[in-house]
mmCIF file of C-alpha atoms in Angstrom:
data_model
loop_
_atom_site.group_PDB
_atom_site.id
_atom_site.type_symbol
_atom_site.label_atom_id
_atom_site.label_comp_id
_atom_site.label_asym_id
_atom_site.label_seq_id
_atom_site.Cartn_x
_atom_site.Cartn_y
_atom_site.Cartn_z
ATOM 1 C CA UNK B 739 -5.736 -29.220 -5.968
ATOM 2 C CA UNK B 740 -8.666 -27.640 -7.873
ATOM 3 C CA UNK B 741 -9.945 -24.843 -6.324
ATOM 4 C CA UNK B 742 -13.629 -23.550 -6.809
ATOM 5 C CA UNK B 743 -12.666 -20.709 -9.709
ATOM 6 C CA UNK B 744 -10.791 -23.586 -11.356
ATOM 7 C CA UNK B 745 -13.471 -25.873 -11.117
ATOM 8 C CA UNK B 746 -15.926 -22.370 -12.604
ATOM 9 C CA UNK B 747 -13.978 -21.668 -15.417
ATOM 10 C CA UNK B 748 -14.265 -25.661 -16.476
ATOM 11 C CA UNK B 749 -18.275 -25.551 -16.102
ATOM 12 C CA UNK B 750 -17.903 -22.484 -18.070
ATOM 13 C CA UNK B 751 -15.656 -23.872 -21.164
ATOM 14 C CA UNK B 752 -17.699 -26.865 -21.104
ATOM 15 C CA UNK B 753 -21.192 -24.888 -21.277
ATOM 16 C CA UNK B 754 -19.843 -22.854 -24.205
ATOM 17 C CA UNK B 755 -18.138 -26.144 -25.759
ATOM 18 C CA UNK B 756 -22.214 -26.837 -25.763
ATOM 19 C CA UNK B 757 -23.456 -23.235 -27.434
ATOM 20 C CA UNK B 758 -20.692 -23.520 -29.979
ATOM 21 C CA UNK B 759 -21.681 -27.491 -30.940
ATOM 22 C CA UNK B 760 -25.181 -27.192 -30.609
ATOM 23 C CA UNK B 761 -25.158 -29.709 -28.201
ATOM 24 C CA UNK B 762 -27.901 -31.190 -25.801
ATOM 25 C CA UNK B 763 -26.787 -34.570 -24.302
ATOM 26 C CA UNK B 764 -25.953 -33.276 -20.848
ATOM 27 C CA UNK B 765 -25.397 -36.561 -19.479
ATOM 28 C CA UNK B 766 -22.214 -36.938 -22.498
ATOM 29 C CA UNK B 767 -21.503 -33.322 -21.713
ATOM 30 C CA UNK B 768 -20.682 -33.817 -17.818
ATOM 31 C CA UNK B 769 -19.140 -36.989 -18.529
ATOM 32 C CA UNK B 770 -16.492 -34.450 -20.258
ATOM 33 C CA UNK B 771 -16.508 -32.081 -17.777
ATOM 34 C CA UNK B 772 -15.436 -34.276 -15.312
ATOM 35 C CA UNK B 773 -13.359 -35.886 -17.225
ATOM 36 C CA UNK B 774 -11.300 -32.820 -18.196
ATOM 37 C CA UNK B 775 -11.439 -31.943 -14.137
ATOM 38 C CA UNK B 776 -9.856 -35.392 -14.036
ATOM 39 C CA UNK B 777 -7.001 -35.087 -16.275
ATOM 40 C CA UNK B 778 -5.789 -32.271 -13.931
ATOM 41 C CA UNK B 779 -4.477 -35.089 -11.655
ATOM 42 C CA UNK B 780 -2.415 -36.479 -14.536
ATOM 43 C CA UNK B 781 -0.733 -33.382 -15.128
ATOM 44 C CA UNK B 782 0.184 -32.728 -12.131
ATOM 45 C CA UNK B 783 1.880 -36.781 -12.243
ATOM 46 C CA UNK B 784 3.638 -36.216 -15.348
ATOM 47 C CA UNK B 785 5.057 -32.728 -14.570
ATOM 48 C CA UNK B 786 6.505 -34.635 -11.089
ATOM 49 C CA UNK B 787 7.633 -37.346 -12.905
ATOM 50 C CA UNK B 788 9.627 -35.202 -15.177
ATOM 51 C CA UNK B 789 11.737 -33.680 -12.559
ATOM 52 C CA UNK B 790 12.278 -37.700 -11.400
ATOM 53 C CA UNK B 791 13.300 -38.642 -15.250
ATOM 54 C CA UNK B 792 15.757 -35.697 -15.864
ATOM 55 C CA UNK B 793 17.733 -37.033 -12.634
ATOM 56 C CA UNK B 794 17.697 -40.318 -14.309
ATOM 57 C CA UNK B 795 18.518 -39.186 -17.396
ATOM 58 C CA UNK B 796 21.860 -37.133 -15.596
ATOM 59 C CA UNK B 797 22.964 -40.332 -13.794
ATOM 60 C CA UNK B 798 22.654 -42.678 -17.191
ATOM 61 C CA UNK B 799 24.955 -40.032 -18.939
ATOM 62 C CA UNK B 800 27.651 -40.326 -16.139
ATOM 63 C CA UNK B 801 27.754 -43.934 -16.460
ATOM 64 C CA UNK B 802 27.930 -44.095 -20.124
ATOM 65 C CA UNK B 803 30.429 -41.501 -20.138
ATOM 66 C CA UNK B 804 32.570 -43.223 -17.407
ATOM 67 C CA UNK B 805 32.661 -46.003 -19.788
ATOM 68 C CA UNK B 806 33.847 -44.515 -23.102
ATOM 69 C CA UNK B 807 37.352 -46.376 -24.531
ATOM 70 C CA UNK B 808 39.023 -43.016 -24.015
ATOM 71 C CA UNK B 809 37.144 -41.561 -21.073
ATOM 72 C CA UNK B 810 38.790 -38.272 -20.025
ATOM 73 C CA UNK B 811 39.701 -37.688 -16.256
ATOM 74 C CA UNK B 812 35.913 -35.851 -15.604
ATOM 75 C CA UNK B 813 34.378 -38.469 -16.895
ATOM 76 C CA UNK B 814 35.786 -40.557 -14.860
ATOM 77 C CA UNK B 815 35.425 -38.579 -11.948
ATOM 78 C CA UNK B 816 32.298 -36.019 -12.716
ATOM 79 C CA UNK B 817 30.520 -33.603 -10.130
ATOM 80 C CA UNK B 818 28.032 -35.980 -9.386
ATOM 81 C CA UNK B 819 26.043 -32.742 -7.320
ATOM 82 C CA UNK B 820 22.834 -32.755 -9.624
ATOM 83 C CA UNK B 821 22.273 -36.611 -10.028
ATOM 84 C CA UNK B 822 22.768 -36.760 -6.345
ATOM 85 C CA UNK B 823 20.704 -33.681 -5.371
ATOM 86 C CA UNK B 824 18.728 -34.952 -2.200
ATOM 87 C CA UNK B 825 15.330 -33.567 -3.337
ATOM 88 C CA UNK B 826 14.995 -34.985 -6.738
ATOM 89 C CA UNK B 827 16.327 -38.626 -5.386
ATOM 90 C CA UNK B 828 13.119 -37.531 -2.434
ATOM 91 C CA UNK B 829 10.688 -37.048 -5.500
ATOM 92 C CA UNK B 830 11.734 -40.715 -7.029
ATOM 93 C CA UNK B 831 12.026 -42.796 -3.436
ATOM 94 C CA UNK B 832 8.700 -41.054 -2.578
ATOM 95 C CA UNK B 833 6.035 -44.153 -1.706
ATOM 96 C CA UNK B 834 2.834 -41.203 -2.647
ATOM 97 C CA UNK B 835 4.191 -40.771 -5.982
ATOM 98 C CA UNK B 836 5.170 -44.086 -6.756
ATOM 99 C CA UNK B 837 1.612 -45.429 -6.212
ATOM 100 C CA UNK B 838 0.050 -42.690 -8.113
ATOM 101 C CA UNK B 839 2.412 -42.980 -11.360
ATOM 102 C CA UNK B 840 1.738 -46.756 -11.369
ATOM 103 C CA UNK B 841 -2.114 -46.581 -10.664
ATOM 104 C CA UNK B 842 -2.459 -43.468 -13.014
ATOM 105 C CA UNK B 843 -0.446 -45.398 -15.680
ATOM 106 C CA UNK B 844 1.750 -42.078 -15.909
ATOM 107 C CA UNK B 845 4.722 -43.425 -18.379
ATOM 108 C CA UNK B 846 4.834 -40.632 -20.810
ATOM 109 C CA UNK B 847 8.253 -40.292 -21.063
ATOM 110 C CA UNK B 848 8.637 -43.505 -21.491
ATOM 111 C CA UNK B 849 7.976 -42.494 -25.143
ATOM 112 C CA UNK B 850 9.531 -39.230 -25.254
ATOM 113 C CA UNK B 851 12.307 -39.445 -23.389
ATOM 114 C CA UNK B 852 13.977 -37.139 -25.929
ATOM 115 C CA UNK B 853 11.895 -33.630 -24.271
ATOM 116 C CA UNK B 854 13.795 -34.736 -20.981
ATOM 117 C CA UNK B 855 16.862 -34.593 -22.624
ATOM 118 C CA UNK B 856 16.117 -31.307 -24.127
ATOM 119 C CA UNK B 857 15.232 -30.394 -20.510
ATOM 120 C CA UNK B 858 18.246 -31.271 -19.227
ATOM 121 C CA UNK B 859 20.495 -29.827 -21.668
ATOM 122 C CA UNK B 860 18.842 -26.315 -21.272
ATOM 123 C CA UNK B 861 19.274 -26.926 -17.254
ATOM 124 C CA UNK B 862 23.236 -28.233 -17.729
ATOM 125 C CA UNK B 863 23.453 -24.788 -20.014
ATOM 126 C CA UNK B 864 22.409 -22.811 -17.267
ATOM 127 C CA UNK B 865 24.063 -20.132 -15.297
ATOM 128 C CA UNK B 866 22.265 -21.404 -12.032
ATOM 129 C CA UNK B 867 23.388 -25.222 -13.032
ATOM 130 C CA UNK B 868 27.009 -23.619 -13.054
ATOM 131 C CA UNK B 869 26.344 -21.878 -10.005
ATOM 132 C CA UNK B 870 24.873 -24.929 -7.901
ATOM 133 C CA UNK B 871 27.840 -27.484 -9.200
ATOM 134 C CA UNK B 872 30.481 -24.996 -8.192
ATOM 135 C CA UNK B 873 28.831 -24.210 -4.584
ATOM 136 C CA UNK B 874 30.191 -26.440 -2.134
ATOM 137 C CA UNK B 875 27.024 -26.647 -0.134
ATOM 138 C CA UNK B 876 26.268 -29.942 0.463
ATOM 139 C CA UNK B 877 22.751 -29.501 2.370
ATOM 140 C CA UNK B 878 19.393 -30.575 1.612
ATOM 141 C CA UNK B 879 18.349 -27.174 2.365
ATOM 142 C CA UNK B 880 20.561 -26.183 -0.600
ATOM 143 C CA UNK B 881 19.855 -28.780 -2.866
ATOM 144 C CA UNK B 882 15.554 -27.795 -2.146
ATOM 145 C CA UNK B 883 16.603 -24.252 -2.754
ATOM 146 C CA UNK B 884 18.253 -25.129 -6.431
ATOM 147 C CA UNK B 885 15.456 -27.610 -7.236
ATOM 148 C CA UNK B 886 12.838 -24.996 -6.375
ATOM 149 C CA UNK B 887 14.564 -22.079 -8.373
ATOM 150 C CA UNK B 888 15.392 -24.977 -11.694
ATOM 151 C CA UNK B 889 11.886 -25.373 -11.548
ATOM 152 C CA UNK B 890 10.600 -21.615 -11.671
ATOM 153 C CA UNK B 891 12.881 -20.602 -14.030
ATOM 154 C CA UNK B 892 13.797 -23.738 -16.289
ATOM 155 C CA UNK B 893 10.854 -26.248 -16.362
ATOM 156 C CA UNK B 894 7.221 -24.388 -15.189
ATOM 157 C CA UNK B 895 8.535 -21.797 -18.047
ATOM 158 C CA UNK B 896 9.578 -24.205 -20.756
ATOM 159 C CA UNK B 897 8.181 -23.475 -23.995
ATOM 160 C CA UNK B 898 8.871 -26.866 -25.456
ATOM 161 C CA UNK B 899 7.603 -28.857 -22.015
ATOM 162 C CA UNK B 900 4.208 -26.030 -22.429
ATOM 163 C CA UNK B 901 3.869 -27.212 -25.935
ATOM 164 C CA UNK B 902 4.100 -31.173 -25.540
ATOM 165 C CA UNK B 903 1.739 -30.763 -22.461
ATOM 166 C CA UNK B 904 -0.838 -28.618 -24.895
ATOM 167 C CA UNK B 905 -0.463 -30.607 -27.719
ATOM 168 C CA UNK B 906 -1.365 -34.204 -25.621
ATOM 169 C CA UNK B 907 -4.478 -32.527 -23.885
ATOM 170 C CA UNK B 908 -5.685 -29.784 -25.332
ATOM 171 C CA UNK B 909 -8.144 -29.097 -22.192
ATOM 172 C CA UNK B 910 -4.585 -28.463 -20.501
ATOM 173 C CA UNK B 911 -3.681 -24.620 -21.407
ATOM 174 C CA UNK B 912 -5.394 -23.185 -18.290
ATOM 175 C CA UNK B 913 -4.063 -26.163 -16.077
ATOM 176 C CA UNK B 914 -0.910 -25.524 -16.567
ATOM 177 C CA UNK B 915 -0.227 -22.927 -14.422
ATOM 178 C CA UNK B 916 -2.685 -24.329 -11.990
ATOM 179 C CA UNK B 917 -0.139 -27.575 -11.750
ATOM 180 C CA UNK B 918 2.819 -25.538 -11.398
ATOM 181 C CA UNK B 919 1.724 -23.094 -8.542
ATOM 182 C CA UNK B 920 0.805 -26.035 -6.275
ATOM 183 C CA UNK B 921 3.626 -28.251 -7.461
ATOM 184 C CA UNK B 922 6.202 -25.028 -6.316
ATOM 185 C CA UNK B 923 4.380 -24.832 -3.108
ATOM 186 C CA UNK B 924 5.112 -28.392 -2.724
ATOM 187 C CA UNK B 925 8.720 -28.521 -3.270
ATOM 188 C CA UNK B 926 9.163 -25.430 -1.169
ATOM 189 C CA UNK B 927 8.394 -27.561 1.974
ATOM 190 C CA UNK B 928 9.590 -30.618 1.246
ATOM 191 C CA UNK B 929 11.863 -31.907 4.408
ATOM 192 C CA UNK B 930 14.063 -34.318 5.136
ATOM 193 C CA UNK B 931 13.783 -37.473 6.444
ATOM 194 C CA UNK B 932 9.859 -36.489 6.106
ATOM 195 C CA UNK B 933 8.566 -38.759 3.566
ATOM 196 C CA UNK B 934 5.251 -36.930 4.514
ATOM 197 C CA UNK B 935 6.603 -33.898 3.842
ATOM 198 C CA UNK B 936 4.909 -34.238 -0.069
ATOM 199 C CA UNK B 937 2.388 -36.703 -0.304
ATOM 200 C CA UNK B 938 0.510 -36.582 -3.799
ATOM 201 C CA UNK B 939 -2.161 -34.053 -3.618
ATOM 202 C CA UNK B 940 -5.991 -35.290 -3.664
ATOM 203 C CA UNK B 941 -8.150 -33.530 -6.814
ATOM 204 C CA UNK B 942 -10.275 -32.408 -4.994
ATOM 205 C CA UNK B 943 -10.389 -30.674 -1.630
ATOM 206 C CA UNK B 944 -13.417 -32.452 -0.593
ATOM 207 C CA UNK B 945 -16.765 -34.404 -1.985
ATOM 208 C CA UNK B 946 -18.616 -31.043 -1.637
ATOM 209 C CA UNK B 947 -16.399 -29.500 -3.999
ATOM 210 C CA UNK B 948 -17.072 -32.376 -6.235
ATOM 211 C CA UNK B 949 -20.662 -32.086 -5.885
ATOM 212 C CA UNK B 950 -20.868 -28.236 -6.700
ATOM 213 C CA UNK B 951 -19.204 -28.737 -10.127
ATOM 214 C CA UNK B 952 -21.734 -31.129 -11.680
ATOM 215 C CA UNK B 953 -24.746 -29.141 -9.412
ATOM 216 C CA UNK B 954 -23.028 -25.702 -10.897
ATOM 217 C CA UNK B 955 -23.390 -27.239 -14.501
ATOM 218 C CA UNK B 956 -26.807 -29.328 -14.074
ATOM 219 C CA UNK B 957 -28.569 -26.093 -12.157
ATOM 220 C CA UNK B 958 -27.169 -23.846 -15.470
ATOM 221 C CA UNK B 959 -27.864 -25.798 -18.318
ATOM 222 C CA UNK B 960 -31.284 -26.840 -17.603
ATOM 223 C CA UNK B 961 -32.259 -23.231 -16.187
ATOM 224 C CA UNK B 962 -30.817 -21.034 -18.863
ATOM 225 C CA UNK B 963 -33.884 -19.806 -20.344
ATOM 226 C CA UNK B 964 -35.190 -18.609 -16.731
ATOM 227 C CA UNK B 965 -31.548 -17.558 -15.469
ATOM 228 C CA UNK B 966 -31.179 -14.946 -18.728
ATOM 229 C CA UNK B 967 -34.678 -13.714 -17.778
ATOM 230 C CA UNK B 968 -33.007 -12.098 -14.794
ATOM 231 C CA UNK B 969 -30.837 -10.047 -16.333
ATOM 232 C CA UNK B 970 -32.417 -9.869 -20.168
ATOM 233 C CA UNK B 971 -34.216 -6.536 -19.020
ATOM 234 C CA UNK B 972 -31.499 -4.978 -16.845
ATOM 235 C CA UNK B 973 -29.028 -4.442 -19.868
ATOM 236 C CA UNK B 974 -31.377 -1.960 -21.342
ATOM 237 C CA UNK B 975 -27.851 0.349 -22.772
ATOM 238 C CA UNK B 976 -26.670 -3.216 -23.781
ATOM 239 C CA UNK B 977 -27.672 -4.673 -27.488
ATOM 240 C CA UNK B 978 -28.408 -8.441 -26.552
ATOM 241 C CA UNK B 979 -26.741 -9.798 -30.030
ATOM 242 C CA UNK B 980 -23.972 -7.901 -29.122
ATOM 243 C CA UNK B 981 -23.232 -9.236 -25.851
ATOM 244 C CA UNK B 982 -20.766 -12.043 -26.194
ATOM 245 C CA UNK B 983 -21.847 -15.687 -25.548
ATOM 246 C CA UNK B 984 -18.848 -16.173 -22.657
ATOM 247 C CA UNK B 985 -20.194 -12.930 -20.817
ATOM 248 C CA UNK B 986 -23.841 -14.438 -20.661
ATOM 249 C CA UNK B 987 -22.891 -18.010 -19.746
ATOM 250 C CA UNK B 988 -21.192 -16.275 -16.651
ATOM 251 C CA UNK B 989 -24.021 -14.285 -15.825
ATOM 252 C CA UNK B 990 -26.392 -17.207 -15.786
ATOM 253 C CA UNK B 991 -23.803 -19.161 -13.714
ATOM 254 C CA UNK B 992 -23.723 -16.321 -11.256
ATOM 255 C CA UNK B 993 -27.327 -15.703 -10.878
ATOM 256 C CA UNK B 994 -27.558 -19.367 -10.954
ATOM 257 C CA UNK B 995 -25.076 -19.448 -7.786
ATOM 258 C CA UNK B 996 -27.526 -16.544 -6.499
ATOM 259 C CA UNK B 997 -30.481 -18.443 -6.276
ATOM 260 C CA UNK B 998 -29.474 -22.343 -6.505
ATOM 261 C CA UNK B 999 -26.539 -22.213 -4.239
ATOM 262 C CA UNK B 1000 -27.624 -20.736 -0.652
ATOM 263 C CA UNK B 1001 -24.189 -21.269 0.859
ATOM 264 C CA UNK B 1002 -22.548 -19.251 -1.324
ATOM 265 C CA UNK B 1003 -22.016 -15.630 -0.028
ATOM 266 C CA UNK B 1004 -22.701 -13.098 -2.791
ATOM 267 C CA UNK B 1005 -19.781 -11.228 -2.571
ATOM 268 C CA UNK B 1006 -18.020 -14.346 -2.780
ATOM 269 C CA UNK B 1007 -19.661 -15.187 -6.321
ATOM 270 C CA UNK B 1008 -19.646 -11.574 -7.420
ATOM 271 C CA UNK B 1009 -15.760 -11.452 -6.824
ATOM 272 C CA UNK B 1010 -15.130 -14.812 -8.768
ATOM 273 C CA UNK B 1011 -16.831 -14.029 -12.017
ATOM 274 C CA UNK B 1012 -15.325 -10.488 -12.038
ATOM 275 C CA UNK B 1013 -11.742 -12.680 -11.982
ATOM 276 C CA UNK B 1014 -12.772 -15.292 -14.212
ATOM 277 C CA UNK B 1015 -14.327 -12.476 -16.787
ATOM 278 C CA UNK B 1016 -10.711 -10.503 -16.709
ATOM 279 C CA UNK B 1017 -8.913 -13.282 -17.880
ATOM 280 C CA UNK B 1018 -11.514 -15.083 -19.950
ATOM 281 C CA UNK B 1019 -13.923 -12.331 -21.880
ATOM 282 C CA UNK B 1020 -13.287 -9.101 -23.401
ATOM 283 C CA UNK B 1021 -11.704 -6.196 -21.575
ATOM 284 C CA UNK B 1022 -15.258 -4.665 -20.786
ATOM 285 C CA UNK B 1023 -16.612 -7.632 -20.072
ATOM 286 C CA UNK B 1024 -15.788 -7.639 -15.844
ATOM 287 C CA UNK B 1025 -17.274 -4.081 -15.746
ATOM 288 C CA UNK B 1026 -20.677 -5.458 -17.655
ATOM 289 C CA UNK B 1027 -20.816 -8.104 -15.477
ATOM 290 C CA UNK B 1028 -20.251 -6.374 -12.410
ATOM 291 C CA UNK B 1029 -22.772 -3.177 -12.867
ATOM 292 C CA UNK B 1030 -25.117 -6.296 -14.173
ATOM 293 C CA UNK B 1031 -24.762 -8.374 -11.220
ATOM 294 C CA UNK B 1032 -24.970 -5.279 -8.678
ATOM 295 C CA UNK B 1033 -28.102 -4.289 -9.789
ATOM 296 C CA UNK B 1034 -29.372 -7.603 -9.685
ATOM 297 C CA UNK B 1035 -28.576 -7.976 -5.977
ATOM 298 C CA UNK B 1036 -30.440 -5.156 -5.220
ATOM 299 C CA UNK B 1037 -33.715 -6.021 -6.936
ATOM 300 C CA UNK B 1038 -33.107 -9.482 -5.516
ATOM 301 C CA UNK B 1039 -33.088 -8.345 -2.116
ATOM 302 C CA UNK B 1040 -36.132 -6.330 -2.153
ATOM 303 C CA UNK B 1041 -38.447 -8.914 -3.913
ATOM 304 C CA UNK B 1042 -36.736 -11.372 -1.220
ATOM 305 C CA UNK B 1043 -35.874 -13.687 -3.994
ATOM 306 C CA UNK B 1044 -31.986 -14.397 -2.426
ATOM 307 C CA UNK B 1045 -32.515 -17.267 0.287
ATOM 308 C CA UNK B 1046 -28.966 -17.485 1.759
ATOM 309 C CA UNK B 1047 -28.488 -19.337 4.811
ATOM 310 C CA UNK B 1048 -25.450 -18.760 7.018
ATOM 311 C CA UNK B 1049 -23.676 -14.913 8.502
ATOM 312 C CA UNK B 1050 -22.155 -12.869 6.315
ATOM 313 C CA UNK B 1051 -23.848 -14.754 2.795
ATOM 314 C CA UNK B 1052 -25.400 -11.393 1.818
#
């Protein structure tokens, strides 16, 4: 689920976290990097189980109302449609997702069952609610094609949901979105009668990915005097005071990447940073960076300092 950039912009909050605090313990300081890398996975639980709990929630209402001393005809007989939809019954039957709820210890809703109802009362308001009870499509297809559109549009762009999630974890607010995208991806190829179809999705893509966020952070943090060296005296139309502390962090973490990390391609490294700094520093910041970074290369190269292994690293 994370992907490298992800897993960047976390050594880079943490490493400023550290700046900001005055902070030295790096062993307490990775312990919370990877511990906020962690979390991700819990997200990514409780925004499943969510979509499992509104169902729930749905059916429970039906059978209370078909109960009420004077129940009208439609509750007697209601368009059963949504608490019936294939897909989110899938989600809830789903052996990957029942594990990882009950070894996570994901019960949040447990407690706050009352956001679910506020979800489902802003779905059951819904044009595209209306539209899907009065479609007589009956397919799984159809019911995937609903459940992926309710999520888009209705739950990934909740502002209540977005505020209960931020408000639990604060490390959270750039998850978010990270959760969602793969989450959408998911349900969009969800089949039927394919239990593998969506198995819970591993943290990380592999140990190596692992490995490069706590070797990213280690290499930085206990090389930043002789990282900013590099660049110190190739910002010479650049006041140093005035250069913001997220812009340097990146530029040791780059140049860090350029001489730690000899897998890494440079372009590769130059184009993350330049992505990371346009959503994450000021708007001059990705230009800095770049003409920075650029000129470094090219010193670099002629002093033979890079030591890339591999085609096409350079």
């Amino acid at each position: 689920m994370l992907n490298r950039r992800h897993i960047r912009v976390k050594v880079l909050q943490v490493i400023y976290a550290m700046h900001l605090s005055g902070s030295e313990d790096l062993e307490k300081e990775e312990k919370f990097l990877f511990s906020s890398m962690e979390s991700i996975q819990d997200l990514y639980l409780i925004v499943i189980s969510a979509l499992i709990e509104i169902r729930k929630k749905e059916e429970l209402f039906l059978e209370r109302a078909s109960k009420k001393h004077l129940a009208t005809p439609q509750d007697l007989k209601p368009n059963r449609k949504f608490s019936g939809n294939k897909v989110l019954q899938f989600l809830e039957d789903n052996n990957s997702i029942s594990i990882a709820l009950e070894k996570r210890k994901i019960n949040n809703w447990n407690q706050n069952d009352d956001l679910i109802l506020i979800l489902l009362e802003d779905i059951k308001k819904s044009a595209l609610y209306e539209a899907y009870l009065a479609n007589p499509d009956q397919s799984f297809e159809g019911d995937r094609k609903f459940v992926v559109e309710m999520f888009t549009e209705l739950i990934a762009a909740n502002d209540k949901l977005y505020d209960y999630l931020e408000d639990y974890k604060l490390t959270w607010v750039d998850d978010i979105p990270l959760v969602n995208t793969f989450l959408l991806k998911q349900l969009k190829h969800i089949e039927e009668d394919n239990e593998q179809s969506f198995n819970v999705l591993p943290l990380y893509k592999d140990l190596e990915d692992k490995d490069f966020g706590r070797d990213l952070f280690r290499k930085t943090v206990l090389n930043e005097s002789e990282l900013a060296k590099e660049y110190i005296d190739r910002t010479p139309n650049w006041d140093p005071d005035r250069i913001s502390e997220v812009d340097t962090i990146m530029l040791k973490m780059a140049i860090c990447e350029f001489l730690r990390f000899p897998s890494i391609p440079i372009k590769v490294t130059i184009n993350e940073y330049l992505e990371i700094a346009k959503e994450y520093a000021t708007p001059k910041s990705s230009i800095f960076i770049n003409g920075v970074l650029d000129n470094l290369v090219k010193d670099l190269q002629k002093t033979n300092k890079l030591n890339k292994t591999g085609r096409g690293l350079m």
